[in-house]
Amino acid sequence: MHSIPLSYYLILSVIIFLIGSIGVLTRRNAIIIFMCIELMLNAVNLTLVGFSRFSGDQAGQIMVLMVMTVAAAEAAVGLAIVLSLFRNKETVYLDEVNLMKW
Amino acid sequence: MNPGVVCPRTLRMNFELVLFIILGALGMGSAIGVIAVRNPISAAMSLVIHFIALSGLYLTLNAMFIAAIQVLVYAGAIMVLVVFVIMLLNLGSEEKLRERFTSRQGIGIALSVLLGAGLVFIITRAAFRSPGADGLPPGGSVEAVGTALFRDYVYPFEMVSLILLAAVVGAVVLAKRHVE
């Protein structure tokens, strides 16, 4: 038996996702934005584990493992992009990068 | 049910609720810290606290293996990489502490809050099944998750290993200094 309702976990997850998306939309530092993307991924992971627990299906936990692997790959590639960006433009502030801006 | 069980069960429920509230508040507070703090290293440390709080929440959801992997992969490997890059780029002090608050940012916050309000509205309206309605809940131990991973989900597992390979090659190519 589990005593905390699923909706508590879902609402907590919504709040964390919200904080992450506000961070992505308002901050300029590329590394902070990267960390906010990790926040959003984690909020979705919490949703998946919650649904897995409450619907009696193991697939949610497997999907969390996949999301974590993709997040690790994203960390490697994203930080490499930040590194090469800093090497070329001497900045990590995204509004100073206008290479692909219309 | 004999009546002697009732009292410990309510006690256990209260304990779980208190644990959930503490971990949830810790997770939310550290998430706000990530986006509010100016120093990138402080934001990274706040994110580590957030990952550990989420790991505790996974434990309350009976997902032991996921909780362990959360600490190992997120709070360990990924955050080491982030802190390493922050220190490599020497981002300790931001020269412009005041970030401009443009109307575009206001629109972004408004849209985010709208999305969150919609999601909370849907969640409070939805009728979820109670746990244990169809037999035992899924096990979260290493054995249970490993059995499911290698028996039913072998192909996704192999696909994910290809993603990791591509990420390794891509990171090396991107971060490599160009040799003229």
PDB file of C-alpha atoms in Angstrom:
ATOM      1  CA  MET A   1       0.000   0.000   0.000  1.00  0.00           C
ATOM      2  CA  HIS A   2       1.121   3.512  -0.711  1.00  0.00           C
ATOM      3  CA  SER A   3      -0.338   6.380   1.187  1.00  0.00           C
ATOM      4  CA  ILE A   4       0.674   9.492  -0.726  1.00  0.00           C
ATOM      5  CA  PRO A   5      -1.569  10.078  -3.746  1.00  0.00           C
ATOM      6  CA  LEU A   6      -0.043  10.150  -7.195  1.00  0.00           C
ATOM      7  CA  SER A   7      -1.277  13.678  -7.833  1.00  0.00           C
ATOM      8  CA  TYR A   8       1.088  15.024  -5.147  1.00  0.00           C
ATOM      9  CA  TYR A   9       4.065  13.687  -7.060  1.00  0.00           C
ATOM     10  CA  LEU A  10       2.683  14.990 -10.347  1.00  0.00           C
ATOM     11  CA  ILE A  11       2.116  18.487  -8.984  1.00  0.00           C
ATOM     12  CA  LEU A  12       5.603  18.576  -7.471  1.00  0.00           C
ATOM     13  CA  SER A  13       6.931  17.505 -10.850  1.00  0.00           C
ATOM     14  CA  VAL A  14       4.951  20.263 -12.600  1.00  0.00           C
ATOM     15  CA  ILE A  15       6.409  22.860 -10.233  1.00  0.00           C
ATOM     16  CA  ILE A  16       9.988  21.684 -10.830  1.00  0.00           C
ATOM     17  CA  PHE A  17       9.403  21.626 -14.596  1.00  0.00           C
ATOM     18  CA  LEU A  18       8.026  25.157 -14.363  1.00  0.00           C
ATOM     19  CA  ILE A  19      11.079  26.406 -12.476  1.00  0.00           C
ATOM     20  CA  GLY A  20      13.300  24.804 -15.106  1.00  0.00           C
ATOM     21  CA  SER A  21      11.434  26.353 -18.030  1.00  0.00           C
ATOM     22  CA  ILE A  22      11.448  29.794 -16.401  1.00  0.00           C
ATOM     23  CA  GLY A  23      15.197  29.423 -15.959  1.00  0.00           C
ATOM     24  CA  VAL A  24      15.681  28.478 -19.608  1.00  0.00           C
ATOM     25  CA  LEU A  25      13.624  31.451 -20.766  1.00  0.00           C
ATOM     26  CA  THR A  26      15.116  34.111 -18.498  1.00  0.00           C
ATOM     27  CA  ARG A  27      18.785  33.333 -17.917  1.00  0.00           C
ATOM     28  CA  ARG A  28      21.526  34.174 -20.392  1.00  0.00           C
ATOM     29  CA  ASN A  29      24.386  32.023 -19.156  1.00  0.00           C
ATOM     30  CA  ALA A  30      24.626  28.909 -21.331  1.00  0.00           C
ATOM     31  CA  ILE A  31      25.712  26.670 -18.458  1.00  0.00           C
ATOM     32  CA  ILE A  32      22.820  27.819 -16.236  1.00  0.00           C
ATOM     33  CA  ILE A  33      20.441  27.104 -19.124  1.00  0.00           C
ATOM     34  CA  PHE A  34      22.008  23.672 -19.466  1.00  0.00           C
ATOM     35  CA  MET A  35      21.388  23.011 -15.767  1.00  0.00           C
ATOM     36  CA  CYS A  36      17.781  24.165 -16.145  1.00  0.00           C
ATOM     37  CA  ILE A  37      17.314  21.618 -18.935  1.00  0.00           C
ATOM     38  CA  GLU A  38      18.562  18.984 -16.510  1.00  0.00           C
ATOM     39  CA  LEU A  39      15.948  20.216 -14.012  1.00  0.00           C
ATOM     40  CA  MET A  40      13.201  19.717 -16.567  1.00  0.00           C
ATOM     41  CA  LEU A  41      14.437  16.237 -17.460  1.00  0.00           C
ATOM     42  CA  ASN A  42      14.431  15.333 -13.775  1.00  0.00           C
ATOM     43  CA  ALA A  43      10.887  16.585 -13.326  1.00  0.00           C
ATOM     44  CA  VAL A  44       9.760  14.287 -16.130  1.00  0.00           C
ATOM     45  CA  ASN A  45      11.730  11.428 -14.568  1.00  0.00           C
ATOM     46  CA  LEU A  46       9.818  11.919 -11.325  1.00  0.00           C
ATOM     47  CA  THR A  47       6.565  11.692 -13.276  1.00  0.00           C
ATOM     48  CA  LEU A  48       7.683   8.476 -14.958  1.00  0.00           C
ATOM     49  CA  VAL A  49       8.709   6.809 -11.699  1.00  0.00           C
ATOM     50  CA  GLY A  50       5.448   7.900 -10.093  1.00  0.00           C
ATOM     51  CA  PHE A  51       3.339   6.449 -12.891  1.00  0.00           C
ATOM     52  CA  SER A  52       5.427   3.283 -12.851  1.00  0.00           C
ATOM     53  CA  ARG A  53       4.820   2.862  -9.136  1.00  0.00           C
ATOM     54  CA  PHE A  54       1.124   3.563  -9.258  1.00  0.00           C
ATOM     55  CA  SER A  55       0.149   1.697 -12.414  1.00  0.00           C
ATOM     56  CA  GLY A  56       2.171  -1.407 -11.627  1.00  0.00           C
ATOM     57  CA  ASP A  57       4.233  -1.320 -14.812  1.00  0.00           C
ATOM     58  CA  GLN A  58       8.002  -1.564 -14.887  1.00  0.00           C
ATOM     59  CA  ALA A  59       8.394   0.282 -18.187  1.00  0.00           C
ATOM     60  CA  GLY A  60       8.493   3.657 -16.473  1.00  0.00           C
ATOM     61  CA  GLN A  61      11.674   2.830 -14.594  1.00  0.00           C
ATOM     62  CA  ILE A  62      13.313   1.501 -17.761  1.00  0.00           C
ATOM     63  CA  MET A  63      12.373   4.738 -19.497  1.00  0.00           C
ATOM     64  CA  VAL A  64      13.975   6.723 -16.680  1.00  0.00           C
ATOM     65  CA  LEU A  65      17.207   4.798 -17.300  1.00  0.00           C
ATOM     66  CA  MET A  66      17.004   5.736 -20.990  1.00  0.00           C
ATOM     67  CA  VAL A  67      16.374   9.394 -20.140  1.00  0.00           C
ATOM     68  CA  MET A  68      19.382   9.403 -17.829  1.00  0.00           C
ATOM     69  CA  THR A  69      21.581   7.976 -20.578  1.00  0.00           C
ATOM     70  CA  VAL A  70      20.359  10.588 -23.040  1.00  0.00           C
ATOM     71  CA  ALA A  71      20.991  13.272 -20.402  1.00  0.00           C
ATOM     72  CA  ALA A  72      24.549  12.049 -19.962  1.00  0.00           C
ATOM     73  CA  ALA A  73      25.093  12.156 -23.734  1.00  0.00           C
ATOM     74  CA  GLU A  74      23.535  15.604 -23.831  1.00  0.00           C
ATOM     75  CA  ALA A  75      25.841  16.766 -21.049  1.00  0.00           C
ATOM     76  CA  ALA A  76      28.914  15.629 -22.954  1.00  0.00           C
ATOM     77  CA  VAL A  77      27.884  17.169 -26.278  1.00  0.00           C
ATOM     78  CA  GLY A  78      26.359  20.324 -24.788  1.00  0.00           C
ATOM     79  CA  LEU A  79      29.374  21.140 -22.661  1.00  0.00           C
ATOM     80  CA  ALA A  80      31.654  20.492 -25.629  1.00  0.00           C
ATOM     81  CA  ILE A  81      29.584  23.009 -27.605  1.00  0.00           C
ATOM     82  CA  VAL A  82      29.883  25.533 -24.760  1.00  0.00           C
ATOM     83  CA  LEU A  83      33.634  24.960 -24.693  1.00  0.00           C
ATOM     84  CA  SER A  84      34.098  25.500 -28.411  1.00  0.00           C
ATOM     85  CA  LEU A  85      31.761  28.521 -28.249  1.00  0.00           C
ATOM     86  CA  PHE A  86      33.899  30.044 -25.518  1.00  0.00           C
ATOM     87  CA  ARG A  87      37.013  29.322 -27.517  1.00  0.00           C
ATOM     88  CA  ASN A  88      35.654  31.117 -30.591  1.00  0.00           C
ATOM     89  CA  LYS A  89      33.622  33.999 -29.141  1.00  0.00           C
ATOM     90  CA  GLU A  90      35.068  34.410 -25.599  1.00  0.00           C
ATOM     91  CA  THR A  91      31.575  34.374 -24.109  1.00  0.00           C
ATOM     92  CA  VAL A  92      28.976  32.031 -22.676  1.00  0.00           C
ATOM     93  CA  TYR A  93      26.138  34.569 -22.724  1.00  0.00           C
ATOM     94  CA  LEU A  94      23.653  33.487 -25.298  1.00  0.00           C
ATOM     95  CA  ASP A  95      22.435  36.930 -26.324  1.00  0.00           C
ATOM     96  CA  GLU A  96      25.951  37.771 -27.449  1.00  0.00           C
ATOM     97  CA  VAL A  97      25.936  34.800 -29.802  1.00  0.00           C
ATOM     98  CA  ASN A  98      24.244  35.782 -33.041  1.00  0.00           C
ATOM     99  CA  LEU A  99      25.810  33.380 -35.489  1.00  0.00           C
ATOM    100  CA  MET A 100      22.523  31.649 -36.327  1.00  0.00           C
ATOM    101  CA  LYS A 101      20.198  34.467 -35.347  1.00  0.00           C
ATOM    102  CA  TRP A 102      17.843  35.833 -37.932  1.00  0.00           C
TER     103      TRP A 102
ATOM    104  CA  MET B   1      -7.952  -6.081   9.362  1.00  0.00           C
ATOM    105  CA  ASN B   2      -7.588  -6.268  13.102  1.00  0.00           C
ATOM    106  CA  PRO B   3      -7.874  -2.926  14.852  1.00  0.00           C
ATOM    107  CA  GLY B   4      -4.373  -3.067  16.261  1.00  0.00           C
ATOM    108  CA  VAL B   5      -2.877  -2.382  12.811  1.00  0.00           C
ATOM    109  CA  VAL B   6      -4.767   0.849  12.250  1.00  0.00           C
ATOM    110  CA  CYS B   7      -2.711   3.008  14.559  1.00  0.00           C
ATOM    111  CA  PRO B   8       0.719   2.093  13.109  1.00  0.00           C
ATOM    112  CA  ARG B   9      -0.629   2.495   9.598  1.00  0.00           C
ATOM    113  CA  THR B  10      -1.773   6.063  10.187  1.00  0.00           C
ATOM    114  CA  LEU B  11       1.529   6.714  11.911  1.00  0.00           C
ATOM    115  CA  ARG B  12       3.357   5.346   8.861  1.00  0.00           C
ATOM    116  CA  MET B  13       1.237   7.434   6.520  1.00  0.00           C
ATOM    117  CA  ASN B  14       2.025  10.558   8.496  1.00  0.00           C
ATOM    118  CA  PHE B  15       5.703   9.676   8.423  1.00  0.00           C
ATOM    119  CA  GLU B  16       5.629   9.181   4.658  1.00  0.00           C
ATOM    120  CA  LEU B  17       3.773  12.434   4.192  1.00  0.00           C
ATOM    121  CA  VAL B  18       6.275  14.332   6.340  1.00  0.00           C
ATOM    122  CA  LEU B  19       9.137  12.750   4.401  1.00  0.00           C
ATOM    123  CA  PHE B  20       7.496  13.692   1.103  1.00  0.00           C
ATOM    124  CA  ILE B  21       6.947  17.283   2.221  1.00  0.00           C
ATOM    125  CA  ILE B  22      10.537  17.668   3.458  1.00  0.00           C
ATOM    126  CA  LEU B  23      12.055  16.180   0.302  1.00  0.00           C
ATOM    127  CA  GLY B  24       9.683  18.056  -1.978  1.00  0.00           C
ATOM    128  CA  ALA B  25      10.386  21.380  -0.290  1.00  0.00           C
ATOM    129  CA  LEU B  26      14.115  20.688  -0.485  1.00  0.00           C
ATOM    130  CA  GLY B  27      13.812  19.830  -4.167  1.00  0.00           C
ATOM    131  CA  MET B  28      11.758  22.913  -4.962  1.00  0.00           C
ATOM    132  CA  GLY B  29      13.933  25.248  -2.932  1.00  0.00           C
ATOM    133  CA  SER B  30      17.146  24.030  -4.501  1.00  0.00           C
ATOM    134  CA  ALA B  31      15.563  24.237  -7.967  1.00  0.00           C
ATOM    135  CA  ILE B  32      14.712  27.884  -7.303  1.00  0.00           C
ATOM    136  CA  GLY B  33      18.280  28.311  -6.110  1.00  0.00           C
ATOM    137  CA  VAL B  34      19.571  27.037  -9.468  1.00  0.00           C
ATOM    138  CA  ILE B  35      17.788  29.753 -11.425  1.00  0.00           C
ATOM    139  CA  ALA B  36      18.108  32.571  -8.866  1.00  0.00           C
ATOM    140  CA  VAL B  37      21.771  32.389  -7.856  1.00  0.00           C
ATOM    141  CA  ARG B  38      24.232  34.483  -9.869  1.00  0.00           C
ATOM    142  CA  ASN B  39      27.342  32.417  -9.317  1.00  0.00           C
ATOM    143  CA  PRO B  40      27.418  29.315 -11.597  1.00  0.00           C
ATOM    144  CA  ILE B  41      29.259  27.219  -9.009  1.00  0.00           C
ATOM    145  CA  SER B  42      26.575  27.962  -6.398  1.00  0.00           C
ATOM    146  CA  ALA B  43      23.921  27.038  -8.948  1.00  0.00           C
ATOM    147  CA  ALA B  44      25.712  23.739  -9.605  1.00  0.00           C
ATOM    148  CA  MET B  45      25.887  22.941  -5.881  1.00  0.00           C
ATOM    149  CA  SER B  46      22.192  23.765  -5.567  1.00  0.00           C
ATOM    150  CA  LEU B  47      21.503  21.388  -8.427  1.00  0.00           C
ATOM    151  CA  VAL B  48      23.403  18.626  -6.605  1.00  0.00           C
ATOM    152  CA  ILE B  49      21.129  19.128  -3.575  1.00  0.00           C
ATOM    153  CA  HIS B  50      18.146  18.965  -5.927  1.00  0.00           C
ATOM    154  CA  PHE B  51      19.326  15.653  -7.390  1.00  0.00           C
ATOM    155  CA  ILE B  52      19.809  14.152  -3.933  1.00  0.00           C
ATOM    156  CA  ALA B  53      16.327  15.281  -2.846  1.00  0.00           C
ATOM    157  CA  LEU B  54      14.877  13.682  -5.988  1.00  0.00           C
ATOM    158  CA  SER B  55      16.771  10.510  -5.180  1.00  0.00           C
ATOM    159  CA  GLY B  56      15.041  10.455  -1.797  1.00  0.00           C
ATOM    160  CA  LEU B  57      11.690  10.901  -3.534  1.00  0.00           C
ATOM    161  CA  TYR B  58      12.481   7.907  -5.753  1.00  0.00           C
ATOM    162  CA  LEU B  59      13.102   5.933  -2.563  1.00  0.00           C
ATOM    163  CA  THR B  60       9.646   6.850  -1.282  1.00  0.00           C
ATOM    164  CA  LEU B  61       8.321   5.539  -4.607  1.00  0.00           C
ATOM    165  CA  ASN B  62      10.035   2.188  -4.005  1.00  0.00           C
ATOM    166  CA  ALA B  63      12.510   2.643  -6.885  1.00  0.00           C
ATOM    167  CA  MET B  64      15.789   1.808  -5.151  1.00  0.00           C
ATOM    168  CA  PHE B  65      17.857   1.189  -8.261  1.00  0.00           C
ATOM    169  CA  ILE B  66      16.753   4.432  -9.901  1.00  0.00           C
ATOM    170  CA  ALA B  67      17.605   6.317  -6.712  1.00  0.00           C
ATOM    171  CA  ALA B  68      21.116   4.856  -6.647  1.00  0.00           C
ATOM    172  CA  ILE B  69      21.638   5.594 -10.349  1.00  0.00           C
ATOM    173  CA  GLN B  70      20.346   9.125  -9.811  1.00  0.00           C
ATOM    174  CA  VAL B  71      23.066   9.817  -7.255  1.00  0.00           C
ATOM    175  CA  LEU B  72      25.751   8.036  -9.270  1.00  0.00           C
ATOM    176  CA  VAL B  73      25.031   9.445 -12.717  1.00  0.00           C
ATOM    177  CA  TYR B  74      23.463  12.846 -12.072  1.00  0.00           C
ATOM    178  CA  ALA B  75      24.927  14.028  -8.789  1.00  0.00           C
ATOM    179  CA  GLY B  76      28.194  12.269  -9.567  1.00  0.00           C
ATOM    180  CA  ALA B  77      29.170  12.126 -13.203  1.00  0.00           C
ATOM    181  CA  ILE B  78      27.156  14.890 -14.871  1.00  0.00           C
ATOM    182  CA  MET B  79      27.711  17.464 -12.151  1.00  0.00           C
ATOM    183  CA  VAL B  80      31.449  16.753 -12.076  1.00  0.00           C
ATOM    184  CA  LEU B  81      31.469  17.492 -15.804  1.00  0.00           C
ATOM    185  CA  VAL B  82      29.505  20.733 -15.325  1.00  0.00           C
ATOM    186  CA  VAL B  83      31.686  21.977 -12.464  1.00  0.00           C
ATOM    187  CA  PHE B  84      34.780  21.041 -14.441  1.00  0.00           C
ATOM    188  CA  VAL B  85      33.639  23.122 -17.409  1.00  0.00           C
ATOM    189  CA  ILE B  86      32.680  26.079 -15.174  1.00  0.00           C
ATOM    190  CA  MET B  87      36.126  26.065 -13.608  1.00  0.00           C
ATOM    191  CA  LEU B  88      37.830  25.529 -16.969  1.00  0.00           C
ATOM    192  CA  LEU B  89      36.104  28.598 -18.393  1.00  0.00           C
ATOM    193  CA  ASN B  90      36.859  30.558 -15.201  1.00  0.00           C
ATOM    194  CA  LEU B  91      33.282  31.749 -14.788  1.00  0.00           C
ATOM    195  CA  GLY B  92      33.645  32.487 -11.090  1.00  0.00           C
ATOM    196  CA  SER B  93      32.484  36.090 -11.133  1.00  0.00           C
ATOM    197  CA  GLU B  94      29.956  37.501 -13.521  1.00  0.00           C
ATOM    198  CA  GLU B  95      30.898  40.992 -14.563  1.00  0.00           C
ATOM    199  CA  LYS B  96      27.332  42.070 -15.324  1.00  0.00           C
ATOM    200  CA  LEU B  97      25.384  41.138 -12.243  1.00  0.00           C
ATOM    201  CA  ARG B  98      22.176  42.818 -13.351  1.00  0.00           C
ATOM    202  CA  GLU B  99      20.516  40.921 -16.148  1.00  0.00           C
ATOM    203  CA  ARG B 100      18.184  42.918 -18.310  1.00  0.00           C
ATOM    204  CA  PHE B 101      14.547  42.082 -17.814  1.00  0.00           C
ATOM    205  CA  THR B 102      13.090  42.354 -21.276  1.00  0.00           C
ATOM    206  CA  SER B 103       9.491  41.975 -22.310  1.00  0.00           C
ATOM    207  CA  ARG B 104      10.453  38.739 -24.029  1.00  0.00           C
ATOM    208  CA  GLN B 105      11.410  37.279 -20.664  1.00  0.00           C
ATOM    209  CA  GLY B 106       8.113  38.436 -19.193  1.00  0.00           C
ATOM    210  CA  ILE B 107       6.242  36.669 -21.973  1.00  0.00           C
ATOM    211  CA  GLY B 108       8.319  33.546 -21.318  1.00  0.00           C
ATOM    212  CA  ILE B 109       7.494  33.528 -17.613  1.00  0.00           C
ATOM    213  CA  ALA B 110       3.811  34.135 -18.335  1.00  0.00           C
ATOM    214  CA  LEU B 111       3.690  31.255 -20.825  1.00  0.00           C
ATOM    215  CA  SER B 112       5.470  28.938 -18.372  1.00  0.00           C
ATOM    216  CA  VAL B 113       3.034  29.797 -15.590  1.00  0.00           C
ATOM    217  CA  LEU B 114       0.134  29.275 -17.984  1.00  0.00           C
ATOM    218  CA  LEU B 115       1.477  25.832 -18.909  1.00  0.00           C
ATOM    219  CA  GLY B 116       1.918  24.943 -15.231  1.00  0.00           C
ATOM    220  CA  ALA B 117      -1.573  26.124 -14.333  1.00  0.00           C
ATOM    221  CA  GLY B 118      -3.041  24.039 -17.142  1.00  0.00           C
ATOM    222  CA  LEU B 119      -1.134  20.947 -16.052  1.00  0.00           C
ATOM    223  CA  VAL B 120      -2.151  21.351 -12.406  1.00  0.00           C
ATOM    224  CA  PHE B 121      -5.769  21.838 -13.504  1.00  0.00           C
ATOM    225  CA  ILE B 122      -5.682  18.599 -15.489  1.00  0.00           C
ATOM    226  CA  ILE B 123      -3.938  16.668 -12.730  1.00  0.00           C
ATOM    227  CA  THR B 124      -6.417  17.718 -10.058  1.00  0.00           C
ATOM    228  CA  ARG B 125      -9.300  16.780 -12.356  1.00  0.00           C
ATOM    229  CA  ALA B 126      -7.965  13.382 -13.415  1.00  0.00           C
ATOM    230  CA  ALA B 127      -9.000  10.184 -11.650  1.00  0.00           C
ATOM    231  CA  PHE B 128      -5.967   7.985 -11.072  1.00  0.00           C
ATOM    232  CA  ARG B 129      -6.131   4.362 -10.139  1.00  0.00           C
ATOM    233  CA  SER B 130      -5.238   3.542  -6.599  1.00  0.00           C
ATOM    234  CA  PRO B 131      -1.969   1.610  -6.205  1.00  0.00           C
ATOM    235  CA  GLY B 132      -2.071  -2.125  -5.923  1.00  0.00           C
ATOM    236  CA  ALA B 133      -5.364  -2.344  -7.752  1.00  0.00           C
ATOM    237  CA  ASP B 134      -3.961  -5.048 -10.026  1.00  0.00           C
ATOM    238  CA  GLY B 135      -1.655  -7.111  -7.889  1.00  0.00           C
ATOM    239  CA  LEU B 136       1.779  -6.273  -6.576  1.00  0.00           C
ATOM    240  CA  PRO B 137       3.539  -3.013  -7.405  1.00  0.00           C
ATOM    241  CA  PRO B 138       6.611  -3.353  -9.622  1.00  0.00           C
ATOM    242  CA  GLY B 139       9.842  -4.045  -7.850  1.00  0.00           C
ATOM    243  CA  GLY B 140      12.474  -1.360  -7.896  1.00  0.00           C
ATOM    244  CA  SER B 141      15.414  -3.508  -6.875  1.00  0.00           C
ATOM    245  CA  VAL B 142      18.480  -4.037  -9.046  1.00  0.00           C
ATOM    246  CA  GLU B 143      17.329  -7.562  -9.794  1.00  0.00           C
ATOM    247  CA  ALA B 144      13.827  -6.561 -10.893  1.00  0.00           C
ATOM    248  CA  VAL B 145      14.936  -3.643 -13.066  1.00  0.00           C
ATOM    249  CA  GLY B 146      17.843  -5.617 -14.525  1.00  0.00           C
ATOM    250  CA  THR B 147      15.638  -8.546 -15.424  1.00  0.00           C
ATOM    251  CA  ALA B 148      13.166  -6.287 -17.171  1.00  0.00           C
ATOM    252  CA  LEU B 149      15.954  -4.370 -18.908  1.00  0.00           C
ATOM    253  CA  PHE B 150      17.735  -7.404 -20.329  1.00  0.00           C
ATOM    254  CA  ARG B 151      14.702  -9.539 -21.034  1.00  0.00           C
ATOM    255  CA  ASP B 152      11.981  -7.237 -22.343  1.00  0.00           C
ATOM    256  CA  TYR B 153      13.846  -4.074 -23.294  1.00  0.00           C
ATOM    257  CA  VAL B 154      17.042  -5.313 -24.937  1.00  0.00           C
ATOM    258  CA  TYR B 155      16.639  -3.349 -28.175  1.00  0.00           C
ATOM    259  CA  PRO B 156      16.118   0.046 -26.506  1.00  0.00           C
ATOM    260  CA  PHE B 157      19.150  -0.745 -24.359  1.00  0.00           C
ATOM    261  CA  GLU B 158      21.273  -1.355 -27.459  1.00  0.00           C
ATOM    262  CA  MET B 159      19.936   1.799 -29.137  1.00  0.00           C
ATOM    263  CA  VAL B 160      20.920   3.831 -26.081  1.00  0.00           C
ATOM    264  CA  SER B 161      24.439   2.436 -26.231  1.00  0.00           C
ATOM    265  CA  LEU B 162      24.629   3.714 -29.822  1.00  0.00           C
ATOM    266  CA  ILE B 163      23.541   7.164 -28.585  1.00  0.00           C
ATOM    267  CA  LEU B 164      26.369   7.094 -26.045  1.00  0.00           C
ATOM    268  CA  LEU B 165      28.864   6.150 -28.742  1.00  0.00           C
ATOM    269  CA  ALA B 166      27.674   8.997 -30.962  1.00  0.00           C
ATOM    270  CA  ALA B 167      27.892  11.407 -28.011  1.00  0.00           C
ATOM    271  CA  VAL B 168      31.474  10.379 -27.238  1.00  0.00           C
ATOM    272  CA  VAL B 169      32.546  10.883 -30.854  1.00  0.00           C
ATOM    273  CA  GLY B 170      30.659  14.167 -31.100  1.00  0.00           C
ATOM    274  CA  ALA B 171      32.110  15.547 -27.877  1.00  0.00           C
ATOM    275  CA  VAL B 172      35.650  14.718 -28.965  1.00  0.00           C
ATOM    276  CA  VAL B 173      35.151  16.311 -32.380  1.00  0.00           C
ATOM    277  CA  LEU B 174      33.540  19.447 -30.923  1.00  0.00           C
ATOM    278  CA  ALA B 175      35.963  20.049 -28.081  1.00  0.00           C
ATOM    279  CA  LYS B 176      39.080  19.253 -30.086  1.00  0.00           C
ATOM    280  CA  ARG B 177      41.341  22.180 -30.882  1.00  0.00           C
ATOM    281  CA  HIS B 178      41.563  22.619 -34.628  1.00  0.00           C
ATOM    282  CA  VAL B 179      44.970  21.711 -35.954  1.00  0.00           C
ATOM    283  CA  GLU B 180      45.885  24.000 -38.788  1.00  0.00           C
TER     284      GLU B 180
END
